[in-house]
């Protein structure tokens, strides 16, 4: 269906046609760029600053679009995904500062987590690269006993050090698992 964005539904909805659980909705209402949003995210390219946008909720189980969802947007911030327009409008009116702080705290936490994950991956890759460069020069055993390479010992002792390193850094949250699965399908 071309380029779209995905908005995750918390809590998930149930299809009015077949009853299946639906946990996300695809939309082209924003500036579509395969972005993933949840409540508390700033919408990139929102066509409105504040207001309600209606979207069809597609059910992948029965291939029908039996109901709508309503994005409640307040100053380009997604503050709710509602089942009717009145709830969405009320939601926009009721945004308070404590909620904004919660969104900020959540995003800061996520940023820290990604920073830690990237730092670990980068550090281990650099370490492995150093290890391989030195192995070319000297005896493999001497390099292996070097304490500098202690943190990647489990990798260099395996048959496929780079593969082991990649596996150890595999994303674990469901959102990333989807990305990993998607890459395997297309590749
Ligand atoms: Zn359905």
PDB file of C-alpha atoms and ligand atoms in Angstrom:
ATOM      1  CA  UNK A   1       0.000   0.000   0.000  1.00  0.00           C
ATOM      2  CA  UNK A   2       2.969   2.313  -0.510  1.00  0.00           C
ATOM      3  CA  UNK A   3       4.565   4.437   2.177  1.00  0.00           C
ATOM      4  CA  UNK A   4       2.642   4.875   5.417  1.00  0.00           C
ATOM      5  CA  UNK A   5       3.221   5.379   9.122  1.00  0.00           C
ATOM      6  CA  UNK A   6       2.235   2.997  11.898  1.00  0.00           C
ATOM      7  CA  UNK A   7       0.468   4.077  15.085  1.00  0.00           C
ATOM      8  CA  UNK A   8       0.439   1.537  17.914  1.00  0.00           C
ATOM      9  CA  UNK A   9      -2.826   1.107  19.799  1.00  0.00           C
ATOM     10  CA  UNK A  10      -2.637   0.998  23.587  1.00  0.00           C
ATOM     11  CA  UNK A  11      -4.803  -0.745  24.595  1.00  0.00           C
ATOM     12  CA  UNK A  12      -5.337  -2.870  21.476  1.00  0.00           C
ATOM     13  CA  UNK A  13      -8.796  -2.750  19.865  1.00  0.00           C
ATOM     14  CA  UNK A  14     -11.027  -5.628  18.889  1.00  0.00           C
ATOM     15  CA  UNK A  15     -12.381  -5.952  15.379  1.00  0.00           C
ATOM     16  CA  UNK A  16     -16.150  -5.352  15.338  1.00  0.00           C
ATOM     17  CA  UNK A  17     -16.425  -7.781  12.458  1.00  0.00           C
ATOM     18  CA  UNK A  18     -14.430 -10.835  13.607  1.00  0.00           C
ATOM     19  CA  UNK A  19     -13.329  -9.981  17.140  1.00  0.00           C
ATOM     20  CA  UNK A  20      -9.603 -10.285  16.412  1.00  0.00           C
ATOM     21  CA  UNK A  21      -7.210  -8.093  18.369  1.00  0.00           C
ATOM     22  CA  UNK A  22      -5.760  -5.147  16.432  1.00  0.00           C
ATOM     23  CA  UNK A  23      -2.699  -3.517  17.975  1.00  0.00           C
ATOM     24  CA  UNK A  24      -1.726  -1.009  15.292  1.00  0.00           C
ATOM     25  CA  UNK A  25      -3.149   1.185  12.556  1.00  0.00           C
ATOM     26  CA  UNK A  26      -1.440   2.282   9.363  1.00  0.00           C
ATOM     27  CA  UNK A  27      -2.012   5.813   8.160  1.00  0.00           C
ATOM     28  CA  UNK A  28      -1.023   8.156   5.369  1.00  0.00           C
ATOM     29  CA  UNK A  29      -2.555  11.128   7.169  1.00  0.00           C
ATOM     30  CA  UNK A  30       0.808  12.491   8.288  1.00  0.00           C
ATOM     31  CA  UNK A  31       3.940  12.852   6.173  1.00  0.00           C
ATOM     32  CA  UNK A  32       4.270   9.120   5.470  1.00  0.00           C
ATOM     33  CA  UNK A  33       7.788   7.844   6.139  1.00  0.00           C
ATOM     34  CA  UNK A  34       7.424   4.371   7.676  1.00  0.00           C
ATOM     35  CA  UNK A  35       7.611   6.000  11.097  1.00  0.00           C
ATOM     36  CA  UNK A  36       6.237   4.335  14.191  1.00  0.00           C
ATOM     37  CA  UNK A  37       4.235   6.340  16.695  1.00  0.00           C
ATOM     38  CA  UNK A  38       2.589   5.810  20.012  1.00  0.00           C
ATOM     39  CA  UNK A  39       0.735   8.179  22.287  1.00  0.00           C
ATOM     40  CA  UNK A  40       3.232  10.698  23.638  1.00  0.00           C
ATOM     41  CA  UNK A  41       5.177  11.075  20.362  1.00  0.00           C
ATOM     42  CA  UNK A  42       5.476  14.239  18.273  1.00  0.00           C
ATOM     43  CA  UNK A  43       3.967  13.653  14.828  1.00  0.00           C
ATOM     44  CA  UNK A  44       6.310  14.501  11.972  1.00  0.00           C
ATOM     45  CA  UNK A  45       4.479  16.353   9.213  1.00  0.00           C
ATOM     46  CA  UNK A  46       1.088  16.447  10.903  1.00  0.00           C
ATOM     47  CA  UNK A  47      -1.310  18.324   8.576  1.00  0.00           C
ATOM     48  CA  UNK A  48      -2.842  20.027  11.611  1.00  0.00           C
ATOM     49  CA  UNK A  49      -1.293  21.628  14.690  1.00  0.00           C
ATOM     50  CA  UNK A  50      -4.125  20.612  17.000  1.00  0.00           C
ATOM     51  CA  UNK A  51      -7.277  18.660  16.231  1.00  0.00           C
ATOM     52  CA  UNK A  52      -8.727  15.271  15.399  1.00  0.00           C
ATOM     53  CA  UNK A  53      -7.881  13.085  12.390  1.00  0.00           C
ATOM     54  CA  UNK A  54     -10.103  10.135  11.514  1.00  0.00           C
ATOM     55  CA  UNK A  55      -8.545   6.946  10.165  1.00  0.00           C
ATOM     56  CA  UNK A  56      -9.907   3.572   9.017  1.00  0.00           C
ATOM     57  CA  UNK A  57      -8.898   0.735  11.294  1.00  0.00           C
ATOM     58  CA  UNK A  58      -7.942  -2.200   9.100  1.00  0.00           C
ATOM     59  CA  UNK A  59      -8.253  -5.731  10.478  1.00  0.00           C
ATOM     60  CA  UNK A  60      -5.567  -8.026   9.018  1.00  0.00           C
ATOM     61  CA  UNK A  61      -7.474 -11.097  10.227  1.00  0.00           C
ATOM     62  CA  UNK A  62     -10.687 -10.588   8.214  1.00  0.00           C
ATOM     63  CA  UNK A  63      -9.318  -8.009   5.730  1.00  0.00           C
ATOM     64  CA  UNK A  64     -12.099  -5.555   6.569  1.00  0.00           C
ATOM     65  CA  UNK A  65     -12.099  -1.996   7.897  1.00  0.00           C
ATOM     66  CA  UNK A  66     -15.065  -2.276  10.273  1.00  0.00           C
ATOM     67  CA  UNK A  67     -14.355   0.771  12.437  1.00  0.00           C
ATOM     68  CA  UNK A  68     -12.536   4.083  12.748  1.00  0.00           C
ATOM     69  CA  UNK A  69      -9.986   5.476  15.144  1.00  0.00           C
ATOM     70  CA  UNK A  70      -9.496   9.169  15.892  1.00  0.00           C
ATOM     71  CA  UNK A  71      -6.034  10.615  16.409  1.00  0.00           C
ATOM     72  CA  UNK A  72      -6.108  13.376  19.040  1.00  0.00           C
ATOM     73  CA  UNK A  73      -3.295  15.801  18.237  1.00  0.00           C
ATOM     74  CA  UNK A  74      -2.300  18.684  20.484  1.00  0.00           C
ATOM     75  CA  UNK A  75       0.498  20.969  19.232  1.00  0.00           C
ATOM     76  CA  UNK A  76       1.681  18.141  16.926  1.00  0.00           C
ATOM     77  CA  UNK A  77       1.860  15.807  19.932  1.00  0.00           C
ATOM     78  CA  UNK A  78      -0.191  12.607  19.665  1.00  0.00           C
ATOM     79  CA  UNK A  79      -2.133  12.680  22.945  1.00  0.00           C
ATOM     80  CA  UNK A  80      -4.628   9.928  22.225  1.00  0.00           C
ATOM     81  CA  UNK A  81      -5.992   7.385  19.769  1.00  0.00           C
ATOM     82  CA  UNK A  82      -9.715   7.301  20.483  1.00  0.00           C
ATOM     83  CA  UNK A  83     -12.760   5.363  19.319  1.00  0.00           C
ATOM     84  CA  UNK A  84     -14.940   8.400  18.680  1.00  0.00           C
ATOM     85  CA  UNK A  85     -14.511  12.050  17.872  1.00  0.00           C
ATOM     86  CA  UNK A  86     -15.991  13.360  21.145  1.00  0.00           C
ATOM     87  CA  UNK A  87     -13.515  11.399  23.246  1.00  0.00           C
ATOM     88  CA  UNK A  88     -10.687  12.674  21.051  1.00  0.00           C
ATOM     89  CA  UNK A  89     -11.780  16.296  21.458  1.00  0.00           C
ATOM     90  CA  UNK A  90     -12.118  15.885  25.217  1.00  0.00           C
ATOM     91  CA  UNK A  91      -8.673  14.323  25.301  1.00  0.00           C
ATOM     92  CA  UNK A  92      -7.149  17.346  23.567  1.00  0.00           C
ATOM     93  CA  UNK A  93      -8.851  19.711  26.050  1.00  0.00           C
ATOM     94  CA  UNK A  94      -7.685  17.719  29.076  1.00  0.00           C
ATOM     95  CA  UNK A  95      -3.943  17.438  28.393  1.00  0.00           C
ATOM     96  CA  UNK A  96      -2.127  18.507  31.540  1.00  0.00           C
ATOM     97  CA  UNK A  97       1.456  19.245  32.476  1.00  0.00           C
ATOM     98  CA  UNK A  98       1.992  16.086  34.526  1.00  0.00           C
ATOM     99  CA  UNK A  99       1.236  14.016  31.429  1.00  0.00           C
ATOM    100  CA  UNK A 100       3.697  16.018  29.361  1.00  0.00           C
ATOM    101  CA  UNK A 101       6.361  15.334  31.977  1.00  0.00           C
ATOM    102  CA  UNK A 102       5.562  11.614  31.804  1.00  0.00           C
ATOM    103  CA  UNK A 103       6.007  11.654  28.019  1.00  0.00           C
ATOM    104  CA  UNK A 104       9.307  13.507  28.385  1.00  0.00           C
ATOM    105  CA  UNK A 105      10.558  11.080  31.032  1.00  0.00           C
ATOM    106  CA  UNK A 106       9.597   8.116  28.855  1.00  0.00           C
ATOM    107  CA  UNK A 107      11.416   9.504  25.829  1.00  0.00           C
ATOM    108  CA  UNK A 108      14.501  10.318  27.886  1.00  0.00           C
ATOM    109  CA  UNK A 109      14.498   6.759  29.217  1.00  0.00           C
ATOM    110  CA  UNK A 110      14.197   5.363  25.681  1.00  0.00           C
ATOM    111  CA  UNK A 111      17.026   7.587  24.454  1.00  0.00           C
ATOM    112  CA  UNK A 112      19.279   6.390  27.271  1.00  0.00           C
ATOM    113  CA  UNK A 113      18.477   2.781  26.489  1.00  0.00           C
ATOM    114  CA  UNK A 114      19.342   3.242  22.809  1.00  0.00           C
ATOM    115  CA  UNK A 115      22.508   5.110  23.746  1.00  0.00           C
ATOM    116  CA  UNK A 116      23.594   2.235  26.003  1.00  0.00           C
ATOM    117  CA  UNK A 117      22.835  -0.339  23.364  1.00  0.00           C
ATOM    118  CA  UNK A 118      24.719   1.561  20.677  1.00  0.00           C
ATOM    119  CA  UNK A 119      27.700   2.177  22.971  1.00  0.00           C
ATOM    120  CA  UNK A 120      27.921  -1.498  23.819  1.00  0.00           C
ATOM    121  CA  UNK A 121      27.693  -2.595  20.175  1.00  0.00           C
ATOM    122  CA  UNK A 122      30.243   0.018  19.054  1.00  0.00           C
ATOM    123  CA  UNK A 123      32.649  -0.857  21.872  1.00  0.00           C
ATOM    124  CA  UNK A 124      32.491  -4.569  21.161  1.00  0.00           C
ATOM    125  CA  UNK A 125      32.905  -4.080  17.409  1.00  0.00           C
ATOM    126  CA  UNK A 126      35.920  -1.834  17.928  1.00  0.00           C
ATOM    127  CA  UNK A 127      37.374  -4.318  20.399  1.00  0.00           C
ATOM    128  CA  UNK A 128      36.892  -7.194  17.952  1.00  0.00           C
ATOM    129  CA  UNK A 129      38.481  -5.166  15.175  1.00  0.00           C
ATOM    130  CA  UNK A 130      41.525  -4.418  17.365  1.00  0.00           C
ATOM    131  CA  UNK A 131      41.723  -8.083  18.250  1.00  0.00           C
ATOM    132  CA  UNK A 132      41.732  -9.152  14.621  1.00  0.00           C
ATOM    133  CA  UNK A 133      44.316  -6.551  13.648  1.00  0.00           C
ATOM    134  CA  UNK A 134      46.636  -7.740  16.426  1.00  0.00           C
ATOM    135  CA  UNK A 135      46.048 -11.392  15.643  1.00  0.00           C
ATOM    136  CA  UNK A 136      47.434 -10.757  12.174  1.00  0.00           C
ATOM    137  CA  UNK A 137      50.689  -9.487  13.711  1.00  0.00           C
ATOM    138  CA  UNK A 138      51.350 -11.816  16.636  1.00  0.00           C
ATOM    139  CA  UNK A 139      50.490 -15.213  17.981  1.00  0.00           C
ATOM    140  CA  UNK A 140      46.782 -15.794  18.380  1.00  0.00           C
ATOM    141  CA  UNK A 141      47.186 -17.200  21.916  1.00  0.00           C
ATOM    142  CA  UNK A 142      49.102 -14.170  23.200  1.00  0.00           C
ATOM    143  CA  UNK A 143      46.446 -11.845  21.828  1.00  0.00           C
ATOM    144  CA  UNK A 144      43.707 -14.004  23.310  1.00  0.00           C
ATOM    145  CA  UNK A 145      45.219 -13.723  26.808  1.00  0.00           C
ATOM    146  CA  UNK A 146      45.494  -9.933  26.564  1.00  0.00           C
ATOM    147  CA  UNK A 147      43.171  -8.494  29.261  1.00  0.00           C
ATOM    148  CA  UNK A 148      42.159  -5.757  26.833  1.00  0.00           C
ATOM    149  CA  UNK A 149      40.079  -8.353  25.048  1.00  0.00           C
ATOM    150  CA  UNK A 150      38.495  -9.882  28.130  1.00  0.00           C
ATOM    151  CA  UNK A 151      35.082  -8.381  27.434  1.00  0.00           C
ATOM    152  CA  UNK A 152      34.866 -10.035  24.025  1.00  0.00           C
ATOM    153  CA  UNK A 153      36.428 -13.340  25.109  1.00  0.00           C
ATOM    154  CA  UNK A 154      33.199 -15.264  24.604  1.00  0.00           C
ATOM    155  CA  UNK A 155      33.029 -14.010  21.018  1.00  0.00           C
ATOM    156  CA  UNK A 156      36.633 -14.635  19.981  1.00  0.00           C
ATOM    157  CA  UNK A 157      36.443 -18.159  21.403  1.00  0.00           C
ATOM    158  CA  UNK A 158      33.531 -18.973  19.115  1.00  0.00           C
ATOM    159  CA  UNK A 159      33.849 -20.163  15.529  1.00  0.00           C
ATOM    160  CA  UNK A 160      32.262 -17.031  14.138  1.00  0.00           C
ATOM    161  CA  UNK A 161      33.258 -14.079  16.366  1.00  0.00           C
ATOM    162  CA  UNK A 162      31.418 -11.391  14.388  1.00  0.00           C
ATOM    163  CA  UNK A 163      28.293 -13.563  14.163  1.00  0.00           C
ATOM    164  CA  UNK A 164      28.382 -14.193  17.927  1.00  0.00           C
ATOM    165  CA  UNK A 165      28.778 -10.470  18.588  1.00  0.00           C
ATOM    166  CA  UNK A 166      25.835  -9.612  16.343  1.00  0.00           C
ATOM    167  CA  UNK A 167      23.686 -12.290  18.010  1.00  0.00           C
ATOM    168  CA  UNK A 168      24.541 -10.970  21.489  1.00  0.00           C
ATOM    169  CA  UNK A 169      23.400  -7.491  20.462  1.00  0.00           C
ATOM    170  CA  UNK A 170      20.143  -8.600  18.906  1.00  0.00           C
ATOM    171  CA  UNK A 171      17.285  -6.288  19.854  1.00  0.00           C
ATOM    172  CA  UNK A 172      14.909  -7.756  22.403  1.00  0.00           C
ATOM    173  CA  UNK A 173      11.811  -5.565  22.490  1.00  0.00           C
ATOM    174  CA  UNK A 174       8.833  -6.569  20.318  1.00  0.00           C
ATOM    175  CA  UNK A 175       9.042  -3.483  18.139  1.00  0.00           C
ATOM    176  CA  UNK A 176      12.591  -4.326  17.100  1.00  0.00           C
ATOM    177  CA  UNK A 177      11.773  -7.995  16.583  1.00  0.00           C
ATOM    178  CA  UNK A 178       9.329  -6.842  13.917  1.00  0.00           C
ATOM    179  CA  UNK A 179      12.114  -4.896  12.228  1.00  0.00           C
ATOM    180  CA  UNK A 180      14.446  -7.891  12.332  1.00  0.00           C
ATOM    181  CA  UNK A 181      11.753 -10.197  10.912  1.00  0.00           C
ATOM    182  CA  UNK A 182      10.980  -7.662   8.163  1.00  0.00           C
ATOM    183  CA  UNK A 183      14.607  -7.522   7.097  1.00  0.00           C
ATOM    184  CA  UNK A 184      14.819 -11.298   6.893  1.00  0.00           C
ATOM    185  CA  UNK A 185      11.749 -11.435   4.696  1.00  0.00           C
ATOM    186  CA  UNK A 186      12.971  -8.819   2.239  1.00  0.00           C
ATOM    187  CA  UNK A 187      16.580 -10.039   2.258  1.00  0.00           C
TER     188      UNK A 187
HETATM  189 ZN1  LIG B   1     -11.618  -8.617  11.695  1.00  0.00          ZN
END
